[in-house]
Short mmCIF file of C-alpha atoms and ligand atoms in Angstrom, two decimals:
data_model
loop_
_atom_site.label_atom_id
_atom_site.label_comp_id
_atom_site.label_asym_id
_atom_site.label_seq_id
_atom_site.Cartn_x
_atom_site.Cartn_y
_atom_site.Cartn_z
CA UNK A 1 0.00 0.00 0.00
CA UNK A 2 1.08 3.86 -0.81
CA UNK A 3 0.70 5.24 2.77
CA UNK A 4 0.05 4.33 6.63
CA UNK A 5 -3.92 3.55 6.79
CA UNK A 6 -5.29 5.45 10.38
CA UNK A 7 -8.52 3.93 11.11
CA UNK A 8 -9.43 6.11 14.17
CA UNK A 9 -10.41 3.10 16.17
CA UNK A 10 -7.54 1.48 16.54
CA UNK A 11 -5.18 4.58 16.36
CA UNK A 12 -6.05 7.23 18.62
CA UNK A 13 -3.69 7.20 21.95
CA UNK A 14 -4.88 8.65 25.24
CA UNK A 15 -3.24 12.38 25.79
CA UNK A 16 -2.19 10.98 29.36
CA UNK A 17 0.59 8.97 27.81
CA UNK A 18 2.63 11.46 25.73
CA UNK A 19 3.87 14.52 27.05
CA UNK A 20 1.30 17.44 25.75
CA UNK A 21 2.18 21.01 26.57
CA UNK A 22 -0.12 22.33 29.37
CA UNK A 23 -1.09 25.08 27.54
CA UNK A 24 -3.22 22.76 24.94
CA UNK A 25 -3.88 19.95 27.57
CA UNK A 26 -8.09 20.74 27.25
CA UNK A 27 -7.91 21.88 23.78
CA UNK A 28 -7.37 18.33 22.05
CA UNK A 29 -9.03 15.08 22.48
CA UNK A 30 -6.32 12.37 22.02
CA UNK A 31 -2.97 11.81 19.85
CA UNK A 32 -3.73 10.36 16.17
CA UNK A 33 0.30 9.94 14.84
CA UNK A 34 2.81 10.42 18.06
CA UNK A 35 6.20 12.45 16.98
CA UNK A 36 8.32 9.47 17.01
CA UNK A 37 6.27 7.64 14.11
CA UNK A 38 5.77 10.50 12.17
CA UNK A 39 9.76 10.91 11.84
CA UNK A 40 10.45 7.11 10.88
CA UNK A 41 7.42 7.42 8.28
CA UNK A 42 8.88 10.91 7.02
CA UNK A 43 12.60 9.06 6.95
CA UNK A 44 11.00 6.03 5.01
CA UNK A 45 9.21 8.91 2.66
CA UNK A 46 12.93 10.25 2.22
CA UNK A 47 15.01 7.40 0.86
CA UNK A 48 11.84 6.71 -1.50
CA UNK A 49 12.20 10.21 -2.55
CA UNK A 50 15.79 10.13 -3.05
CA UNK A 51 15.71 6.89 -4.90
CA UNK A 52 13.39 7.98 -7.81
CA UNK A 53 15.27 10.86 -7.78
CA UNK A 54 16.85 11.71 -11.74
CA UNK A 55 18.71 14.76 -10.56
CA UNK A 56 18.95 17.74 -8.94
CA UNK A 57 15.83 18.76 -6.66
CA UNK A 58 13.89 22.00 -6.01
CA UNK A 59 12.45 21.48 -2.98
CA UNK A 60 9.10 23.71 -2.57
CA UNK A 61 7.78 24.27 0.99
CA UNK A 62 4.02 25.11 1.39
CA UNK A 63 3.96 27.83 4.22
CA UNK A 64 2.54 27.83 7.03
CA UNK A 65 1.99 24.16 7.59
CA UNK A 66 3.86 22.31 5.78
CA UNK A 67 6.73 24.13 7.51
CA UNK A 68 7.95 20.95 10.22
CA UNK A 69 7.39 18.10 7.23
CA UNK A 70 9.25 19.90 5.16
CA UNK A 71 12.63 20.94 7.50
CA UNK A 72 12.57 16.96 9.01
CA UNK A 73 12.57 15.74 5.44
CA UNK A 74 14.78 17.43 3.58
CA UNK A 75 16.97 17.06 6.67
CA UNK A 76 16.41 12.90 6.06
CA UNK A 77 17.13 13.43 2.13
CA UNK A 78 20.58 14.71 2.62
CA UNK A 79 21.58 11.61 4.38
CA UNK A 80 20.24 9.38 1.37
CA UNK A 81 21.99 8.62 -1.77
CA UNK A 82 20.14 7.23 -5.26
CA UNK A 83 20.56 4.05 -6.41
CA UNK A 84 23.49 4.70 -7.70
CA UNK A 85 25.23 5.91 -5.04
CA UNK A 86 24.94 9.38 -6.17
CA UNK A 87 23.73 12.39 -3.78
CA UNK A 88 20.66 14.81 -4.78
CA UNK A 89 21.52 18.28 -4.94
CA UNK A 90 18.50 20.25 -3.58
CA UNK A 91 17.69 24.26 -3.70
CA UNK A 92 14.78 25.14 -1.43
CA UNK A 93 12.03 27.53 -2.21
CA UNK A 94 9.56 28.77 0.17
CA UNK A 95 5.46 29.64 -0.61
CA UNK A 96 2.72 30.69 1.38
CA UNK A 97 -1.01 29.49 0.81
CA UNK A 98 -3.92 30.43 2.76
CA UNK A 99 -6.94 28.96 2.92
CA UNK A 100 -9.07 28.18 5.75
CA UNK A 101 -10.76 30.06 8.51
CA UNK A 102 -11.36 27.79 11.76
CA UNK A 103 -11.70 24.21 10.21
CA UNK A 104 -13.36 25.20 6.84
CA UNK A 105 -11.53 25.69 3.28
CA UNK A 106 -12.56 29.11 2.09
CA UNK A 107 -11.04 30.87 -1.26
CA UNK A 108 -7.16 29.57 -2.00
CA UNK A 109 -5.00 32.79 -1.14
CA UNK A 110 -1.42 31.66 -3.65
CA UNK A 111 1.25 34.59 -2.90
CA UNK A 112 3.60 33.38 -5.73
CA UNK A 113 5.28 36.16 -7.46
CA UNK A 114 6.26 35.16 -10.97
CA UNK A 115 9.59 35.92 -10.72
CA UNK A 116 9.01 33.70 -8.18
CA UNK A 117 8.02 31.22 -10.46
CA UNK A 118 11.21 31.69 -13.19
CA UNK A 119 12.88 29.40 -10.49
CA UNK A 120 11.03 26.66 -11.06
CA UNK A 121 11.44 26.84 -15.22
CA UNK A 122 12.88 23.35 -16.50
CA UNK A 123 13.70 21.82 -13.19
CA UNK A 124 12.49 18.80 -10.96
CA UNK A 125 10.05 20.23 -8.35
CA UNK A 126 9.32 18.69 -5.25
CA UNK A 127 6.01 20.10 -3.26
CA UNK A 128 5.88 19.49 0.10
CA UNK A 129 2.72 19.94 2.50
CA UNK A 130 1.30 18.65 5.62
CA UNK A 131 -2.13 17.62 4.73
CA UNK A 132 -4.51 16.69 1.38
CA UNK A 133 -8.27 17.77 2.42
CA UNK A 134 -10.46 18.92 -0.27
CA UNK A 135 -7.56 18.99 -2.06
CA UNK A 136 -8.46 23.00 -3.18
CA UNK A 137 -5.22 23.97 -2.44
CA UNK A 138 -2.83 21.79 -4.23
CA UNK A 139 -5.07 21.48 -7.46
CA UNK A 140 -4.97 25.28 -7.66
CA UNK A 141 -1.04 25.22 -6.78
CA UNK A 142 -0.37 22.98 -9.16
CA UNK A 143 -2.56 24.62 -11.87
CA UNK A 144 -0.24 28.10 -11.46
CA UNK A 145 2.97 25.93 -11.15
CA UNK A 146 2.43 24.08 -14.51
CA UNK A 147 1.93 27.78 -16.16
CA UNK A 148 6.10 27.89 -15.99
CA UNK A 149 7.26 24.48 -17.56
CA UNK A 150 8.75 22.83 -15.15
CA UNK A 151 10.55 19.87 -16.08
CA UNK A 152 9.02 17.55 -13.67
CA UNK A 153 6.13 18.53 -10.60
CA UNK A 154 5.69 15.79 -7.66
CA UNK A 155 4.13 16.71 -4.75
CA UNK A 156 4.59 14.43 -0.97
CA UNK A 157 2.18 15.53 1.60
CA UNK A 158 2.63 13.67 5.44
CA UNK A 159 -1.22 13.45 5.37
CA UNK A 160 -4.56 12.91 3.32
CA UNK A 161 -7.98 12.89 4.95
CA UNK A 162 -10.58 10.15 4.51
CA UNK A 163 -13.24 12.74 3.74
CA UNK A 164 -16.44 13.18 1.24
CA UNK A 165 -15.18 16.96 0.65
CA UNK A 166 -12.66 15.16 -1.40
CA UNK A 167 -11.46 16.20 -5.63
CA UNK A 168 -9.84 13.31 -5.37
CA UNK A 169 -6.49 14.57 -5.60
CA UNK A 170 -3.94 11.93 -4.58
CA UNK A 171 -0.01 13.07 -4.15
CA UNK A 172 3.35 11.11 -5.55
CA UNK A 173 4.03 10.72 -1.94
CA UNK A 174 2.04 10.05 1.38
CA UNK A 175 2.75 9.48 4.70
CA UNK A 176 -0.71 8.84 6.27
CA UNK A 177 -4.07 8.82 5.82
CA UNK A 178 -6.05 9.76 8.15
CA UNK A 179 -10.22 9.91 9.24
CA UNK A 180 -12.31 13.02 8.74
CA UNK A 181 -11.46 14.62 11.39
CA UNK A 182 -9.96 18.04 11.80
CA UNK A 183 -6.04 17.66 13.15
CA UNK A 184 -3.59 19.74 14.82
CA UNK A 185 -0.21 19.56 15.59
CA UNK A 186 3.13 19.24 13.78
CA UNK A 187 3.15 22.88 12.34
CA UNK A 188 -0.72 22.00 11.52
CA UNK A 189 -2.48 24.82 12.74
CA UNK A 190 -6.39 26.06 14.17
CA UNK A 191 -6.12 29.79 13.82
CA UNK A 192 -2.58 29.83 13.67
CA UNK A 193 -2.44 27.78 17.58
CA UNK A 194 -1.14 24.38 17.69
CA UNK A 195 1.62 24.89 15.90
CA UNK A 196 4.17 24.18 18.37
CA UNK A 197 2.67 21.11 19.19
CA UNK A 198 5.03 17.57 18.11
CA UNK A 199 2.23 14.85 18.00
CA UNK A 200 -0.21 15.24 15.57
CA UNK A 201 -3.67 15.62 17.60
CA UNK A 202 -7.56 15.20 17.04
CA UNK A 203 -8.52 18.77 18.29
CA UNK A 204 -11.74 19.00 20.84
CA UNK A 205 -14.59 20.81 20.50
CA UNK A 206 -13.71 22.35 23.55
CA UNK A 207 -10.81 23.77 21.58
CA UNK A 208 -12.64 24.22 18.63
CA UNK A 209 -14.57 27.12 20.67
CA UNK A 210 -11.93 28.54 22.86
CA UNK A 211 -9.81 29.85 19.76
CA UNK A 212 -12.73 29.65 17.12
CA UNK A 213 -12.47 33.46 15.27
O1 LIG B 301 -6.72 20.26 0.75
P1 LIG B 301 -7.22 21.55 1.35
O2 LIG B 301 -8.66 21.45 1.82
O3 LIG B 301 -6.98 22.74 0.48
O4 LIG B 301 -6.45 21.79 2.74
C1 LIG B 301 -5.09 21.62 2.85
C2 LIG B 301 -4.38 22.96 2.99
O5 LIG B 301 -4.99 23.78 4.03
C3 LIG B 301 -4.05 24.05 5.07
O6 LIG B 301 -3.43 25.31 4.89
P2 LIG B 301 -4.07 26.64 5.60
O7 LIG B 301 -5.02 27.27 4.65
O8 LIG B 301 -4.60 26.25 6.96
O9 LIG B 301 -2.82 27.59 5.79
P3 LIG B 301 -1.51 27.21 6.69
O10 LIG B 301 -0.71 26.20 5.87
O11 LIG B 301 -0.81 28.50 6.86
O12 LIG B 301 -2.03 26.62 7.98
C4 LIG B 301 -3.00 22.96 4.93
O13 LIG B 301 -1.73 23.39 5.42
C5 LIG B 301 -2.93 22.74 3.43
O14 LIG B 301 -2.11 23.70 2.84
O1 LIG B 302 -7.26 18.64 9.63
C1 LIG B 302 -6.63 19.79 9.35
N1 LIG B 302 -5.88 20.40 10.29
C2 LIG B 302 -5.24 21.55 10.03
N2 LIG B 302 -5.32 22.17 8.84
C3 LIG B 302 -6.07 21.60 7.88
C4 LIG B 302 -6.74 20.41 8.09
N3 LIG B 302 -7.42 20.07 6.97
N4 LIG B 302 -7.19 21.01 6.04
C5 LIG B 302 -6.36 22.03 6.51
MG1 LIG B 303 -1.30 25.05 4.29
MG1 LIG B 304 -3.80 26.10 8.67
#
């Protein structure tokens, strides 16, 4: 199979046996992927990476929230070599999308200048994000990206959702999938909190209201 499966029955760990900061102890309901498995899942994701790689990477981070996934495995990809026992030279560009307001997708806010863009004009892109929901943003991403030739576009994301809100978009590379339920944790954010939070949590609806805007 292409990714980790999280059914959330047999996944979700009570918050009493990680160490949560105190700060978001009410705000979430239980731990979904625990900091320690999503690094050995992103360092799997890494050597696959690095052995289909043909050449010299860009790397493309997703700001905000694709931020953590993106610095642990890049960091991982240095310390692979391709099959042939060649390194991958990477360059790293940085883009911020916006999207959602609470836990809902609203319009797809791309800041990507097109100078910007000139970088990524006959080279191998790599996209990387945290999570796949509707899929809104990376469709429209991807859409602009193609507009400057690149030579190659594959995109890994850490997560995609189970959910009915679904285009259908699936990614090159995946670490998890995950239920329909909103997540935080892991540079994934609710109104920008959460964010300095390792595990990747199911958010309460206790939190939900205390930092709903
Ligand atoms: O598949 P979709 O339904 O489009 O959702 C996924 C996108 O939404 C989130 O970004 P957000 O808009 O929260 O901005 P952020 O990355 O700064 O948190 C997430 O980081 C993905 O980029
Ligand atoms: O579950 C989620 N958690 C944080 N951010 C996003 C999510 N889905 N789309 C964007
Ligand atoms: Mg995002
Ligand atoms: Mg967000």
């Amino acid at each position: 199979k292409m990714w980790i499966d999280v059914n959330s029955e047999s996944f979700q760990y009570s918050l009493d046996h990680f160490v949560i900061p105190d700060h978001y102890e009410t705000a979430l309901s239980s731990v979904l992927i625990p900091h320690g498995v999503i690094m050995d899942r992103v360092e799997k994701l890494a050597k696959l990476i690095v052995q289909e790689a043909t050449g010299p990477l860009v790397v493309c981070c997703v700001l905000k929230g694709g931020h953590q996934f993106f610095a642990d495995l890049v960091n991982y990809i240095k310390k692979n070599v391709t099959r042939g026992g060649n390194s991958v030279p990477l360059s790293l560009e940085f883009i911020k999308v916006k999207s959602y307001h609470n836990d809902v997708s609203g319009d797809v806010k791309l800041s990507l200048t097109d100078d910007e863009c000139k970088e990524f004009q006959g080279k191998n892109i790599l996209i990387v994000e945290d999570i796949i929901d509707t899929g809104k943003t990376m469709v429209q991403l991807l859409a602009k990206l193609r507009k400057f030739s690149p030579e190659s576009v594959k995109v890994a994301s850490l997560l995609i959702k189970k959910t009915p809100l679904s285009n259908g978009y699936i990614p090159d590379y995946v670490g998890f999938a995950i239920p329909n339920a909103f997540v935080v944790g892991y540079a994934l954010d609710y109104n920008e909190y959460f964010r300095d939070l390792d595990h990747i949590c199911v958010i309460s609806e206790h939190g939900k209201e205390k930092y709903a805007v």
